[in-house]
Coordinates of C-alpha atoms in Angstrom, one line a residue:
M1 CA 100.8 151.3 93.5
A2 CA 102.9 153.2 96.0
R3 CA 103.6 151.6 99.6
L4 CA 101.7 153.0 102.4
P5 CA 103.9 155.1 104.7
D6 CA 105.1 153.3 107.9
E7 CA 103.8 156.6 109.9
L8 CA 100.3 156.5 108.4
I9 CA 100.1 152.5 109.2
E10 CA 101.3 153.2 112.9
R11 CA 99.0 156.0 113.3
I12 CA 96.0 153.7 112.2
K13 CA 97.0 151.1 114.7
S14 CA 97.4 153.5 117.6
D15 CA 94.6 156.0 116.8
V16 CA 91.9 153.9 115.6
S17 CA 90.1 152.2 118.7
L18 CA 90.0 148.6 118.3
L19 CA 87.3 148.5 121.2
R20 CA 85.1 151.3 119.5
L21 CA 85.6 149.6 116.2
V22 CA 84.4 146.1 117.6
E23 CA 81.4 147.9 119.2
S24 CA 80.7 149.3 115.7
Q25 CA 80.3 146.0 114.4
G26 CA 77.6 145.0 116.7
Y27 CA 79.7 143.0 119.3
Q28 CA 79.1 143.8 123.1
P29 CA 82.2 143.7 124.8
K30 CA 82.3 142.7 128.7
K31 CA 84.8 144.7 131.0
Q32 CA 87.1 142.2 132.5
G33 CA 89.4 144.3 134.8
K34 CA 91.4 146.9 132.5
D35 CA 90.4 144.9 129.2
Y36 CA 87.3 143.8 127.4
A37 CA 86.4 140.1 126.2
I38 CA 84.0 138.7 123.7
S39 CA 83.0 135.5 121.9
C40 CA 85.9 135.0 119.4
P41 CA 84.3 135.3 115.9
F42 CA 87.2 133.1 114.5
H43 CA 86.2 129.7 116.0
E44 CA 83.2 127.7 116.9
G45 CA 81.9 126.8 120.2
D46 CA 83.3 130.0 122.0
N47 CA 80.5 130.0 124.8
T48 CA 82.8 131.3 127.3
P49 CA 84.1 134.6 125.9
S50 CA 88.0 133.9 125.3
L51 CA 88.8 136.9 122.8
I52 CA 90.4 139.8 124.8
I53 CA 90.7 143.4 123.9
S54 CA 93.3 145.4 125.7
P55 CA 92.4 149.3 125.2
K56 CA 95.9 150.1 126.6
S57 CA 98.1 148.1 123.6
N58 CA 94.9 148.5 121.3
L59 CA 95.5 144.8 120.3
Y60 CA 93.3 141.6 120.7
H61 CA 94.0 138.4 121.4
C62 CA 91.9 134.7 121.6
F63 CA 92.8 132.4 124.0
G64 CA 91.1 129.5 122.0
C65 CA 92.5 129.9 118.6
N66 CA 95.5 132.1 119.4
A67 CA 93.7 134.8 116.9
A68 CA 95.7 137.8 117.7
G69 CA 96.9 141.3 116.1
S70 CA 96.3 144.9 115.8
V71 CA 93.0 146.8 114.5
V72 CA 94.6 146.3 111.0
D73 CA 94.7 142.4 111.6
W74 CA 90.8 142.6 112.5
V75 CA 89.6 144.4 109.7
M76 CA 91.5 141.8 107.3
K77 CA 90.1 139.1 109.1
T78 CA 86.3 140.0 109.6
Q79 CA 86.1 141.8 106.3
G80 CA 88.1 139.3 104.0
V81 CA 90.4 142.2 102.7
S82 CA 94.0 142.7 101.8
F83 CA 96.5 144.8 104.3
R84 CA 96.2 147.7 101.9
F85 CA 92.8 147.7 101.7
A86 CA 92.3 147.3 105.4
C87 CA 94.3 150.5 106.2
E88 CA 92.2 152.5 103.6
L89 CA 89.0 151.6 105.3
L90 CA 90.4 152.7 108.5
Q91 CA 92.2 155.8 107.1
K92 CA 88.9 156.9 106.4
D93 CA 87.6 156.2 110.0
L94 CA 90.3 157.8 111.9
G95 CA 88.1 160.7 112.5
L96 CA 85.1 158.6 113.3
I97 CA 86.4 155.6 115.7
A98 CA 89.2 157.5 117.7
D99 CA 88.8 156.4 121.3
S100 CA 87.8 159.6 122.8
G101 CA 84.9 159.7 120.2
T102 CA 81.4 158.5 120.6
Q103 CA 80.4 158.2 117.4
T104 CA 79.9 154.8 115.9
V105 CA 80.3 153.3 112.4
R106 CA 77.1 151.9 110.7
Q107 CA 78.1 148.3 110.0
N108 CA 78.2 148.0 106.1
T109 CA 76.5 144.8 104.7
T110 CA 78.0 145.1 101.2
T111 CA 81.3 142.9 100.7
K112 CA 84.4 144.9 100.2
L113 CA 85.9 142.4 97.4
A114 CA 84.1 140.4 94.5
A115 CA 82.5 137.3 95.5
P116 CA 84.6 134.2 94.3
L117 CA 81.7 132.1 93.2
S118 CA 79.2 132.5 90.4
I119 CA 75.0 132.6 91.7
D120 CA 74.5 130.2 89.0
A121 CA 77.5 127.8 89.6
D122 CA 76.7 124.1 89.9
K123 CA 78.0 121.9 92.7
Q124 CA 81.4 121.1 91.1
T125 CA 81.9 124.4 89.5
A126 CA 81.4 126.0 93.0
L127 CA 83.7 123.6 94.6
R128 CA 86.3 124.3 91.9
Q129 CA 85.9 128.2 92.5
V130 CA 86.3 127.7 96.3
I131 CA 89.3 125.5 95.7
D132 CA 90.8 128.2 93.4
C133 CA 90.2 130.9 96.2
Y134 CA 91.8 128.7 99.0
H135 CA 94.7 128.3 96.7
Q136 CA 95.0 132.0 96.2
T137 CA 94.7 132.7 99.8
L138 CA 97.3 130.3 100.7
K139 CA 99.8 132.0 98.5
Q140 CA 99.3 135.1 100.6
S141 CA 99.3 133.4 103.9
P142 CA 102.4 133.5 105.9
E143 CA 101.0 131.0 108.4
A144 CA 100.1 128.4 105.9
F145 CA 103.6 128.7 104.5
A146 CA 105.1 128.4 108.1
Y147 CA 103.0 124.9 108.8
L148 CA 104.2 123.5 105.3
E149 CA 107.7 124.4 106.3
K150 CA 107.5 123.1 109.6
R151 CA 106.4 119.7 107.9
G152 CA 109.0 119.7 105.2
L153 CA 106.3 120.1 102.4
K154 CA 107.1 123.9 101.4
S155 CA 107.5 123.3 97.8
A156 CA 106.0 125.7 95.0
E157 CA 105.6 122.2 92.7
L158 CA 103.7 120.6 95.3
I159 CA 101.4 123.4 95.9
D160 CA 100.4 124.1 92.3
T161 CA 100.3 120.6 91.2
F162 CA 98.0 119.7 93.9
Q163 CA 96.1 122.9 94.4
L164 CA 96.8 123.3 97.9
G165 CA 94.7 126.0 99.4
H166 CA 94.4 127.6 103.2
A167 CA 90.5 128.5 104.7
N168 CA 91.1 131.5 107.1
R169 CA 87.6 132.4 107.2
T170 CA 88.0 135.2 104.7
L171 CA 85.5 133.3 102.1
A172 CA 82.4 134.0 104.0
Y173 CA 83.3 137.6 104.4
R174 CA 83.9 137.5 100.4
L175 CA 80.2 136.7 99.9
P176 CA 77.1 138.9 99.9
E177 CA 75.7 139.2 103.4
K178 CA 72.8 136.6 104.1
N179 CA 70.3 139.5 104.3
R180 CA 70.5 140.0 100.6
K181 CA 69.0 137.5 98.0
A182 CA 72.7 136.5 96.7
G183 CA 73.9 136.0 99.8
A184 CA 71.6 133.7 101.1
E185 CA 71.6 131.7 97.8
L186 CA 75.4 131.5 97.8
R187 CA 75.5 130.5 101.3
G188 CA 73.0 128.0 101.2
K189 CA 74.7 126.2 98.3
L190 CA 78.1 126.3 100.1
Q191 CA 76.1 124.7 103.0
D192 CA 74.7 122.0 101.0
I193 CA 78.2 121.0 99.6
G194 CA 79.5 121.2 103.1
L195 CA 82.1 124.0 102.7
L196 CA 79.7 126.3 105.0
R197 CA 78.0 125.0 108.4
K198 CA 74.5 126.1 109.3
S199 CA 76.1 128.6 111.8
G200 CA 77.5 130.4 108.5
H201 CA 81.3 129.3 109.8
E202 CA 83.5 127.8 106.8
H203 CA 83.9 124.3 107.6
F204 CA 87.8 124.3 107.0
N205 CA 88.5 127.4 108.9
G206 CA 92.1 127.4 110.1
C207 CA 93.1 124.3 107.7
L208 CA 95.6 123.4 105.1
V209 CA 93.0 122.3 102.4
V210 CA 93.8 119.7 99.8
P211 CA 91.6 118.6 97.3
I212 CA 91.1 115.0 95.7
M213 CA 90.4 114.7 92.3
D214 CA 89.5 112.1 89.8
E215 CA 91.7 111.9 86.3
N216 CA 89.6 114.4 84.7
G217 CA 90.2 116.8 87.2
V218 CA 86.8 116.6 89.0
I219 CA 86.8 117.2 92.9
T220 CA 85.4 114.1 94.5
E221 CA 86.5 115.2 98.4
L222 CA 88.3 117.7 100.6
Y223 CA 90.8 117.0 103.3
G224 CA 91.5 119.8 105.8
R225 CA 94.5 119.6 108.4
K226 CA 94.3 122.3 111.3
L227 CA 97.6 124.4 111.2
N228 CA 97.4 124.9 114.7
D229 CA 98.2 122.0 116.9
N230 CA 97.3 123.7 120.3
L231 CA 93.4 124.1 120.1
R232 CA 91.0 123.1 122.8
P233 CA 90.3 119.5 123.8
G234 CA 88.0 117.5 121.4
T235 CA 88.6 120.0 118.3
A236 CA 89.0 117.8 115.1
Y237 CA 92.1 118.3 113.4
H238 CA 91.3 116.3 110.2
L239 CA 88.4 117.3 108.4
Y240 CA 86.6 116.0 105.3
L241 CA 83.5 116.9 103.4
P242 CA 80.1 115.4 104.7
G243 CA 79.2 112.0 103.7
P244 CA 81.5 108.7 102.7
H245 CA 84.9 109.3 101.5
Q246 CA 85.2 109.3 97.5
G247 CA 88.2 109.3 95.2
V248 CA 92.0 108.5 95.3
W249 CA 94.4 111.5 95.8
N250 CA 97.2 111.5 92.9
V251 CA 95.5 109.0 90.9
Q252 CA 97.7 109.9 88.1
A253 CA 100.3 107.6 90.0
L254 CA 98.3 104.4 89.3
K255 CA 98.0 105.0 85.5
A256 CA 101.8 105.2 85.5
S257 CA 103.2 102.5 88.0
R258 CA 101.9 99.4 89.1
E259 CA 103.5 99.6 92.4
I260 CA 102.2 102.0 95.0
I261 CA 103.2 103.3 98.0
L262 CA 100.1 103.8 100.4
C263 CA 100.1 106.0 103.3
E264 CA 97.8 106.3 106.3
A265 CA 97.4 110.3 105.9
L266 CA 97.9 113.0 103.0
I267 CA 100.6 114.6 104.7
D268 CA 102.6 111.3 104.9
A269 CA 101.9 110.8 101.2
M270 CA 102.9 114.2 100.5
T271 CA 106.0 113.9 102.6
F272 CA 107.1 111.0 99.7
W273 CA 106.1 113.1 97.2
V274 CA 108.4 116.1 97.7
H275 CA 111.3 113.7 98.3
G276 CA 110.9 112.4 94.5
F277 CA 108.9 109.1 95.3
R278 CA 105.9 109.9 92.9
N279 CA 104.3 106.4 92.8
V280 CA 102.4 107.2 96.2
T281 CA 98.7 107.8 97.5
A282 CA 96.7 107.6 100.8
S283 CA 94.2 106.0 102.6
Y284 CA 91.6 108.4 104.7
G285 CA 93.2 107.2 108.2
T286 CA 93.6 103.7 109.3
S287 CA 90.0 102.4 108.4
G288 CA 90.0 104.9 105.5
F289 CA 90.7 102.4 102.5
T290 CA 87.8 102.6 100.7
A291 CA 86.2 100.8 97.7
S292 CA 87.3 103.9 95.4
H293 CA 90.9 102.8 96.3
L294 CA 90.1 99.1 95.5
A295 CA 88.3 99.9 92.3
A296 CA 91.3 102.1 91.3
F297 CA 94.0 99.7 92.2
K298 CA 92.2 97.0 90.2
Q299 CA 91.5 99.4 87.0
H300 CA 94.9 100.3 86.8
D301 CA 96.4 96.7 87.4
I302 CA 98.3 97.6 90.8
Q303 CA 100.3 94.7 91.6
R304 CA 102.3 95.5 94.6
V305 CA 101.5 97.7 97.4
L306 CA 103.9 99.2 99.9
I307 CA 101.7 99.9 103.3
A308 CA 103.3 102.9 104.8
Y309 CA 100.8 103.2 107.9
D310 CA 101.9 104.7 111.2
R311 CA 104.3 102.5 113.2
D312 CA 101.9 102.0 116.3
E313 CA 99.4 99.6 117.3
P314 CA 96.4 101.0 115.1
G315 CA 98.8 101.2 112.2
N316 CA 100.2 97.8 112.5
R317 CA 96.6 96.5 112.8
A318 CA 95.2 98.4 109.8
A319 CA 98.4 97.2 107.8
G320 CA 97.7 93.4 108.4
E321 CA 94.2 93.5 107.7
L322 CA 94.7 95.3 104.7
A323 CA 97.1 93.2 103.1
K324 CA 95.0 90.1 103.9
K325 CA 92.4 91.8 102.1
L326 CA 94.5 92.9 99.2
A327 CA 96.0 89.4 98.9
T328 CA 92.5 87.9 97.8
E329 CA 92.5 90.5 95.1
G330 CA 95.9 89.1 94.0
I331 CA 97.9 92.2 95.0
D332 CA 101.1 91.6 96.9
C333 CA 101.7 93.8 99.9
L334 CA 105.1 94.8 101.9
R335 CA 105.3 96.8 105.2
L336 CA 107.4 99.8 105.5
L337 CA 109.0 99.3 109.0
L338 CA 109.8 102.9 110.4
P339 CA 110.9 103.5 114.1
K340 CA 108.1 102.3 116.4
G341 CA 105.5 105.0 117.2
M342 CA 106.6 107.2 114.2
D343 CA 104.8 108.4 111.0
V344 CA 106.5 108.9 107.5
N345 CA 106.4 112.7 108.0
E346 CA 107.9 112.4 111.5
Y347 CA 110.6 110.2 110.4
A348 CA 111.2 112.4 107.3
Q349 CA 111.8 115.3 109.7
Q350 CA 114.4 113.5 111.8
V351 CA 116.7 112.1 109.0
T352 CA 119.1 113.8 106.7
P353 CA 118.9 113.5 103.8
A354 CA 115.4 112.4 104.1
A355 CA 114.9 111.1 100.7
K356 CA 117.9 108.8 101.0
S357 CA 116.4 107.2 104.3
L358 CA 113.0 107.2 102.8
G359 CA 114.3 105.2 99.9
L360 CA 116.3 102.7 102.2
A361 CA 113.2 102.2 104.0
I362 CA 111.3 101.4 101.1
R363 CA 113.9 98.9 100.0
Q364 CA 113.8 97.1 103.2
A365 CA 110.2 96.7 103.2
E366 CA 108.8 93.5 104.8
W367 CA 107.0 91.0 102.9
M368 CA 103.6 90.4 104.3
G369 CA 102.6 86.9 102.5
E370 CA 102.9 83.7 102.6
G371 CA 106.5 82.1 101.8
R372 CA 109.1 84.4 99.6
A373 CA 107.9 87.3 98.1
P374 CA 107.1 86.5 94.4
L375 CA 109.2 88.1 91.3
R376 CA 106.3 90.1 89.8
E377 CA 106.0 91.0 86.0
L378 CA 106.9 94.6 86.8
D379 CA 110.1 93.5 88.1
T380 CA 111.0 91.6 84.9
E381 CA 110.0 94.8 82.8
M382 CA 112.2 97.0 85.0
Q383 CA 115.0 94.7 84.5
S384 CA 114.7 95.0 80.7
S385 CA 114.9 98.6 80.7
S386 CA 117.6 99.2 83.7
P387 CA 121.2 98.0 84.3
T388 CA 120.6 94.7 86.6
G389 CA 121.9 95.1 90.0
V390 CA 121.8 97.5 93.0
I391 CA 122.4 101.2 92.3
D392 CA 124.4 103.1 94.9
T393 CA 122.7 105.8 96.5
D394 CA 125.2 108.2 96.4
T395 CA 126.6 107.8 92.9
G396 CA 124.3 105.6 90.9
E397 CA 127.1 103.1 90.7
V398 CA 125.9 99.7 89.8
I399 CA 127.5 97.4 92.6
S400 CA 125.9 94.2 92.2
A401 CA 125.3 92.3 88.8
A402 CA 123.3 89.4 89.9
P403 CA 121.0 88.9 87.2
E404 CA 118.3 87.2 89.4
I405 CA 118.0 90.5 91.5
P406 CA 115.8 93.3 90.1
P407 CA 117.3 96.9 90.0
T408 CA 116.6 99.1 93.0
F409 CA 115.7 102.7 92.1
T410 CA 116.3 105.5 94.4
T411 CA 115.2 109.3 94.0
P412 CA 115.9 110.6 90.2
A413 CA 114.6 113.9 89.3
H414 CA 111.2 113.0 88.1
P415 CA 109.0 115.3 86.0
A416 CA 105.8 116.5 87.8
P417 CA 102.7 115.0 86.6
A418 CA 100.4 117.4 84.8
A419 CA 98.4 119.9 87.2
L420 CA 95.3 118.4 88.7
G421 CA 92.3 119.6 86.9
H422 CA 93.8 118.3 83.5
P423 CA 94.1 114.9 82.1
C424 CA 97.6 113.2 82.8
P425 CA 99.1 111.0 79.8
S426 CA 99.6 107.5 81.0
A427 CA 103.2 108.0 80.6
A428 CA 103.5 111.6 82.6
L429 CA 105.2 109.4 85.3
P430 CA 108.2 107.0 85.4
E431 CA 108.2 103.4 87.0
P432 CA 108.2 103.4 90.7
A433 CA 110.8 105.8 92.4
A434 CA 112.0 103.1 94.8
S435 CA 111.3 99.4 95.1
P436 CA 111.9 96.9 97.8
L437 CA 114.5 94.0 97.2
P438 CA 113.0 90.6 96.8
E439 CA 114.8 87.8 98.4
P440 CA 117.4 86.3 95.6
E441 CA 116.8 83.5 94.0
S442 CA 119.9 81.7 94.8
F443 CA 120.0 81.5 98.7
V444 CA 123.0 82.9 100.5
E445 CA 124.1 81.3 103.6
A446 CA 125.3 83.1 106.7
E447 CA 126.6 82.0 110.0
V448 CA 125.2 84.9 112.3
S449 CA 126.5 85.0 116.0
E450 CA 126.2 87.7 118.5
H451 CA 129.5 89.8 117.3
E452 CA 129.9 88.8 113.8
T453 CA 128.4 87.5 110.6
V454 CA 130.2 85.0 108.1
I455 CA 129.6 84.5 104.7
N456 CA 131.2 82.0 102.2
L457 CA 131.2 83.0 98.5
G458 CA 132.8 80.3 96.6
D459 CA 136.5 80.1 98.0
R460 CA 136.3 83.3 99.5
R461 CA 135.3 83.9 103.2
Y462 CA 133.9 87.3 104.5
R463 CA 133.7 88.0 108.4
I464 CA 131.8 91.1 109.1
R465 CA 131.9 92.7 112.5
G466 CA 130.1 95.9 113.8
L467 CA 126.7 95.7 112.5
H468 CA 125.2 96.4 116.1
K469 CA 126.8 99.9 116.0
N470 CA 124.7 101.2 113.0
L471 CA 122.0 102.9 114.9
S472 CA 120.0 104.6 111.6
Y473 CA 119.0 103.4 108.1
D474 CA 121.5 106.1 107.0
Q475 CA 124.6 104.1 107.2
L476 CA 126.3 101.0 107.3
K477 CA 129.7 101.2 108.6
V478 CA 131.5 97.4 109.4
N479 CA 134.7 95.9 109.6
V480 CA 135.1 93.3 106.7
L481 CA 137.7 90.6 106.6
V482 CA 137.7 88.5 103.5
S483 CA 140.0 85.5 103.0
R484 CA 141.1 83.2 100.5
G485 CA 143.2 80.2 101.6
E486 CA 146.4 81.9 103.7
H487 CA 145.6 85.3 101.9
F488 CA 143.1 87.8 103.6
H489 CA 142.4 91.6 103.6
V490 CA 140.6 93.4 106.2
D491 CA 139.5 97.1 106.8
T492 CA 136.4 99.0 108.0
L493 CA 134.5 100.7 105.7
E494 CA 130.9 102.3 105.0
L495 CA 129.3 100.1 102.4
Y496 CA 127.0 102.4 101.3
N497 CA 130.1 104.9 100.3
A498 CA 130.9 104.0 96.6
R499 CA 134.7 105.5 96.9
Q500 CA 135.4 103.4 100.3
R501 CA 134.0 100.2 98.1
G502 CA 136.3 101.0 95.5
V503 CA 139.3 101.0 97.5
Y504 CA 138.3 97.9 99.4
L505 CA 137.7 96.0 96.2
K506 CA 141.0 97.1 94.5
Q507 CA 143.0 96.1 97.8
A508 CA 141.3 92.8 98.5
G509 CA 141.8 91.9 94.8
L510 CA 145.5 92.5 95.2
E511 CA 146.0 90.3 98.4
L512 CA 143.8 87.7 97.4
G513 CA 144.9 87.4 93.8
V514 CA 141.4 87.5 92.4
N515 CA 139.9 89.9 89.6
E516 CA 138.1 93.2 91.1
E517 CA 135.1 92.3 89.2
V518 CA 134.5 88.9 91.1
I519 CA 135.1 91.2 94.8
K520 CA 132.8 93.8 93.3
K521 CA 129.9 91.1 93.0
D522 CA 131.0 89.8 96.5
L523 CA 130.4 93.1 98.2
G524 CA 127.2 93.3 96.5
Q525 CA 125.9 90.0 97.9
V526 CA 127.5 90.9 101.2
L527 CA 125.5 94.5 101.3
L528 CA 122.1 92.5 100.3

């Protein structure tokens, strides 16, 4: 289809009076100085008209929800049509709605696009059809993509795997009008589900929409997150379907891994997911760990939960209460200690590379139970199929071969689970993308003072200085002096850098007269 000429588009935007078009649709603008005001049709509760129409610029702007644009944008949003369709409609009206004319256009009560719902659809089918509609809307929505990019979630794989969508009010405009039988039935059905409110407005209008589905693709819940963060006070930014929460997001991960990262919110869980940590799910807020979550954990024999709630007072309190609850079910819990006041998504936006920092935070998770963290069966299984030791985050090199310490996995490239809506084989996901390190069975004594740490390993003495200068989880640059009798070697190195460790252990081996493998194992213990 040929592209509309720019000259025609500009003529439509300038010659078709937005004010007259708005009046033709039944609105009654009130004059305010040189402009006109109406109650905004794009958000609820606009009792004091906040949408301003400027005849001079032929533009509109709502100071409540920030909806704004030209006469073409107005038709797109109010009629639920594409840019081209809106231009074609307005092209026909050029002579009817010109600013100099007095003739108005009779409002059409037939929808311009086919309704996305079937009249005879049951509740689940209707939900599926709406989700499909929202999903296609997101793929054509610059503002939805901008929001995902801002949150570090602009991933085609994430969008398609979890059927993310965008509700922008066009759904209601694609339905037959309520004065028609089909329109009344469809709207009533959507109101019963909770997708439309009694006022006729879309419940999730202005939201990124995330469906929660079970293992068979049945939709059990919807989560909506408002795209704009500057809405009027009292506006809910997080929305769900009416009624109690049901279901577990990313339930496929529970089938493939007995260790799960549990976030406070879906945005945080998706943050882990896009960075390669696929063994993740989310509560519905700090008080939103439901019976569905617990039942799924028990059904799939989850043995260890890494609680990644926000690092604030409500998050800390909820994590403590949840750990006690899960402990009574025989499930071990560890706490991810992000910087104070931060959530997972915020932290991931401030560190580079985010995957490496998230992996390190996981490996440094704090045990929340009594005594020492137990070595679970899942650790033993992981040992039997993987090299024993700590794997370097840069190169994958095994740097410590202590047999009593389970391996730590960072961010390998995992195959995505099957698209939601279809059963996912139990082996579709690998073992956990990252695991915290339990304490070594053989305790390593260390003398810790204000300025240095001293560790004795056999006849070798390691003195480490400069720990306090490392201000993030991304680095571990220290000065290490190793001595054996009268022989010693000292250097400053980044312990997370395989190349620098390699140089250090070769030089130290030569100076001390010790096999390199001994120093290599020592450095693994020092790192831990």
